[in-house]
């Protein structure tokens, strides 16, 4: 099976497992795990912030930052298809009591005027808008890269209205690979940035939050409060260090694979796919109604040997990652051609 459902499906390589087995550990709640401390320093340095915090998941990374920046009843601006609103179980409202103001973007990218228009004026009737969250790269937008100039414009509007800024940078390093812009340049306008080790970087677990030092004591306390204090997790941090050292430089391979797959898909009759829209490791495409329902099409793909996720009615997402080679991509292209052939219509 060629698994293109997500870049979360990667498995730790033998070399990564070896690094995990060799890791020095200690009690991280006491701040005594040397491998976790090293990973947190690495992350802070890479993103140009004072300090880092290792957390079990990307959801926890986002939610600690929302709790840090906003009080119950506050309003937090997010893009309508953002991970925070779609895929985090309603945690912003249930864990921090905030309400989310959803603003539609263009393939996930917000327009400055649209954000400006929803920031609440101080008035006793209004909730206070206290935080703007952006997503890099934008998952549901199709792995779109937030242009740095747009980030700066949005940050200026946010700052001039007293809002804090958080970046859900789950796939920040894919943006870095696509543009050559340093992670620290992307991170600079934000108060807090989270990124995932368990996505395209290929680690089994974990995310990091980075911020300036003044927030870190509170973030550490909130991590404990949210149940994310961990003990001898140097074995997991070692996988993260290995990922940062070995799997960042290769991300452009995934992007080439995605582009190639999009080209193949766009040549299959009945498939609508725009290779020019592929910016990183995700390919979005639609299949004509005459070729089957969403569930039938997914089943044909599975029978042909390729797995992917549906993201709408006959709309699909294929994600390239560390565990799919160039040869797998060619093979997947043939499997899609078979799965989406009229011969499958019964
Ligand atoms: C995957 C993802 C997260 C975090 O998800 P976890 O499964 O909790 O690690 C956050 N934001 C985006 C955009 C993601 O794609």
PDB file of N, CA and C in Angstrom, residues 136-137 142-147 171-183 186 248-256 259 277-282:
ATOM      1  N   UNK A 136       0.807  27.942   9.094  1.00  0.00           N
ATOM      2  CA  UNK A 136       1.878  27.862   8.082  1.00  0.00           C
ATOM      3  C   UNK A 136       2.444  26.448   8.040  1.00  0.00           C
ATOM      4  N   UNK A 137       2.423  25.719   6.930  1.00  0.00           N
ATOM      5  CA  UNK A 137       1.644  26.004   5.748  1.00  0.00           C
ATOM      6  C   UNK A 137       0.163  25.744   6.042  1.00  0.00           C
ATOM      7  N   UNK A 142      -4.436  23.483   1.181  1.00  0.00           N
ATOM      8  CA  UNK A 142      -3.686  22.654   0.231  1.00  0.00           C
ATOM      9  C   UNK A 142      -2.179  22.824   0.395  1.00  0.00           C
ATOM     10  N   UNK A 143      -1.742  23.044   1.629  1.00  0.00           N
ATOM     11  CA  UNK A 143      -0.296  23.189   1.869  1.00  0.00           C
ATOM     12  C   UNK A 143       0.235  24.527   1.374  1.00  0.00           C
ATOM     13  N   UNK A 144      -0.643  25.544   1.412  1.00  0.00           N
ATOM     14  CA  UNK A 144      -0.244  26.871   0.906  1.00  0.00           C
ATOM     15  C   UNK A 144       0.727  27.557   1.855  1.00  0.00           C
ATOM     16  N   UNK A 145       1.653  28.292   1.254  1.00  0.00           N
ATOM     17  CA  UNK A 145       2.657  29.029   2.024  1.00  0.00           C
ATOM     18  C   UNK A 145       2.128  30.445   2.285  1.00  0.00           C
ATOM     19  N   UNK A 146       2.140  30.844   3.543  1.00  0.00           N
ATOM     20  CA  UNK A 146       1.791  32.238   3.886  1.00  0.00           C
ATOM     21  C   UNK A 146       2.920  33.135   3.434  1.00  0.00           C
ATOM     22  N   UNK A 147       2.680  34.058   2.502  1.00  0.00           N
ATOM     23  CA  UNK A 147       3.775  34.948   2.082  1.00  0.00           C
ATOM     24  C   UNK A 147       4.234  35.814   3.259  1.00  0.00           C
ATOM     25  N   UNK A 171       3.571  22.832   9.847  1.00  0.00           N
ATOM     26  CA  UNK A 171       4.452  22.513   8.710  1.00  0.00           C
ATOM     27  C   UNK A 171       5.308  23.716   8.307  1.00  0.00           C
ATOM     28  N   UNK A 172       5.778  24.448   9.311  1.00  0.00           N
ATOM     29  CA  UNK A 172       6.613  25.621   9.051  1.00  0.00           C
ATOM     30  C   UNK A 172       7.826  25.283   8.176  1.00  0.00           C
ATOM     31  N   UNK A 173       8.437  24.121   8.423  1.00  0.00           N
ATOM     32  CA  UNK A 173       9.659  23.805   7.670  1.00  0.00           C
ATOM     33  C   UNK A 173       9.378  23.468   6.207  1.00  0.00           C
ATOM     34  N   UNK A 174       8.132  23.107   5.901  1.00  0.00           N
ATOM     35  CA  UNK A 174       7.776  22.959   4.488  1.00  0.00           C
ATOM     36  C   UNK A 174       7.762  24.322   3.796  1.00  0.00           C
ATOM     37  N   UNK A 175       7.319  25.352   4.527  1.00  0.00           N
ATOM     38  CA  UNK A 175       7.350  26.707   3.959  1.00  0.00           C
ATOM     39  C   UNK A 175       8.805  27.135   3.755  1.00  0.00           C
ATOM     40  N   UNK A 176       9.653  26.816   4.729  1.00  0.00           N
ATOM     41  CA  UNK A 176      11.078  27.156   4.628  1.00  0.00           C
ATOM     42  C   UNK A 176      11.688  26.478   3.396  1.00  0.00           C
ATOM     43  N   UNK A 177      11.362  25.190   3.210  1.00  0.00           N
ATOM     44  CA  UNK A 177      11.910  24.460   2.059  1.00  0.00           C
ATOM     45  C   UNK A 177      11.392  25.031   0.737  1.00  0.00           C
ATOM     46  N   UNK A 178      10.143  25.484   0.730  1.00  0.00           N
ATOM     47  CA  UNK A 178       9.548  25.972  -0.518  1.00  0.00           C
ATOM     48  C   UNK A 178      10.089  27.339  -0.926  1.00  0.00           C
ATOM     49  N   UNK A 179      10.440  28.169   0.053  1.00  0.00           N
ATOM     50  CA  UNK A 179      10.798  29.559  -0.269  1.00  0.00           C
ATOM     51  C   UNK A 179      12.259  29.897  -0.006  1.00  0.00           C
ATOM     52  N   UNK A 180      12.932  29.120   0.831  1.00  0.00           N
ATOM     53  CA  UNK A 180      14.302  29.460   1.213  1.00  0.00           C
ATOM     54  C   UNK A 180      14.360  30.552   2.281  1.00  0.00           C
ATOM     55  N   UNK A 181      13.194  31.015   2.735  1.00  0.00           N
ATOM     56  CA  UNK A 181      13.158  32.013   3.821  1.00  0.00           C
ATOM     57  C   UNK A 181      13.403  31.281   5.144  1.00  0.00           C
ATOM     58  N   UNK A 182      14.243  31.882   6.008  1.00  0.00           N
ATOM     59  CA  UNK A 182      14.616  31.207   7.259  1.00  0.00           C
ATOM     60  C   UNK A 182      13.421  31.075   8.196  1.00  0.00           C
ATOM     61  N   UNK A 183      13.413  29.976   8.968  1.00  0.00           N
ATOM     62  CA  UNK A 183      12.348  29.763   9.951  1.00  0.00           C
ATOM     63  C   UNK A 183      12.281  30.940  10.918  1.00  0.00           C
ATOM     64  N   UNK A 186      10.270  33.770   9.442  1.00  0.00           N
ATOM     65  CA  UNK A 186       8.833  33.511   9.546  1.00  0.00           C
ATOM     66  C   UNK A 186       8.346  33.679  10.986  1.00  0.00           C
ATOM     67  N   UNK A 248      15.043  17.883   7.693  1.00  0.00           N
ATOM     68  CA  UNK A 248      14.621  19.213   7.236  1.00  0.00           C
ATOM     69  C   UNK A 248      15.106  19.455   5.804  1.00  0.00           C
ATOM     70  N   UNK A 249      16.384  19.129   5.586  1.00  0.00           N
ATOM     71  CA  UNK A 249      17.007  19.403   4.293  1.00  0.00           C
ATOM     72  C   UNK A 249      16.377  18.657   3.126  1.00  0.00           C
ATOM     73  N   UNK A 250      15.656  17.570   3.399  1.00  0.00           N
ATOM     74  CA  UNK A 250      15.108  16.739   2.323  1.00  0.00           C
ATOM     75  C   UNK A 250      13.664  17.082   1.950  1.00  0.00           C
ATOM     76  N   UNK A 251      13.056  18.060   2.632  1.00  0.00           N
ATOM     77  CA  UNK A 251      11.628  18.326   2.414  1.00  0.00           C
ATOM     78  C   UNK A 251      11.302  18.716   0.975  1.00  0.00           C
ATOM     79  N   UNK A 252      12.266  19.348   0.292  1.00  0.00           N
ATOM     80  CA  UNK A 252      11.983  19.751  -1.087  1.00  0.00           C
ATOM     81  C   UNK A 252      11.754  18.524  -1.990  1.00  0.00           C
ATOM     82  N   UNK A 253      12.303  17.368  -1.583  1.00  0.00           N
ATOM     83  CA  UNK A 253      12.009  16.117  -2.326  1.00  0.00           C
ATOM     84  C   UNK A 253      10.508  15.829  -2.298  1.00  0.00           C
ATOM     85  N   UNK A 254       9.910  15.968  -1.102  1.00  0.00           N
ATOM     86  CA  UNK A 254       8.461  15.732  -0.977  1.00  0.00           C
ATOM     87  C   UNK A 254       7.690  16.699  -1.882  1.00  0.00           C
ATOM     88  N   UNK A 255       8.196  17.928  -1.957  1.00  0.00           N
ATOM     89  CA  UNK A 255       7.505  18.936  -2.767  1.00  0.00           C
ATOM     90  C   UNK A 255       7.595  18.589  -4.259  1.00  0.00           C
ATOM     91  N   UNK A 256       8.765  18.109  -4.673  1.00  0.00           N
ATOM     92  CA  UNK A 256       8.909  17.675  -6.076  1.00  0.00           C
ATOM     93  C   UNK A 256       7.974  16.511  -6.368  1.00  0.00           C
ATOM     94  N   UNK A 259       4.383  17.747  -6.761  1.00  0.00           N
ATOM     95  CA  UNK A 259       4.235  18.430  -8.053  1.00  0.00           C
ATOM     96  C   UNK A 259       4.086  17.390  -9.175  1.00  0.00           C
ATOM     97  N   UNK A 277      -0.910  24.955  -8.449  1.00  0.00           N
ATOM     98  CA  UNK A 277      -1.323  25.322  -7.093  1.00  0.00           C
ATOM     99  C   UNK A 277      -0.576  24.533  -6.018  1.00  0.00           C
ATOM    100  N   UNK A 278       0.207  23.545  -6.448  1.00  0.00           N
ATOM    101  CA  UNK A 278       0.945  22.737  -5.465  1.00  0.00           C
ATOM    102  C   UNK A 278       2.182  23.507  -5.022  1.00  0.00           C
ATOM    103  N   UNK A 279       2.189  23.937  -3.760  1.00  0.00           N
ATOM    104  CA  UNK A 279       3.314  24.730  -3.268  1.00  0.00           C
ATOM    105  C   UNK A 279       4.243  23.910  -2.382  1.00  0.00           C
ATOM    106  N   UNK A 280       3.697  22.876  -1.719  1.00  0.00           N
ATOM    107  CA  UNK A 280       4.542  22.096  -0.797  1.00  0.00           C
ATOM    108  C   UNK A 280       4.270  20.605  -0.988  1.00  0.00           C
ATOM    109  N   UNK A 281       3.831  19.906   0.061  1.00  0.00           N
ATOM    110  CA  UNK A 281       3.721  18.447  -0.042  1.00  0.00           C
ATOM    111  C   UNK A 281       2.283  17.938  -0.155  1.00  0.00           C
ATOM    112  N   UNK A 282       1.345  18.833  -0.518  1.00  0.00           N
ATOM    113  CA  UNK A 282      -0.053  18.393  -0.613  1.00  0.00           C
ATOM    114  C   UNK A 282      -0.609  18.597  -2.012  1.00  0.00           C
TER     115      UNK A 282
END
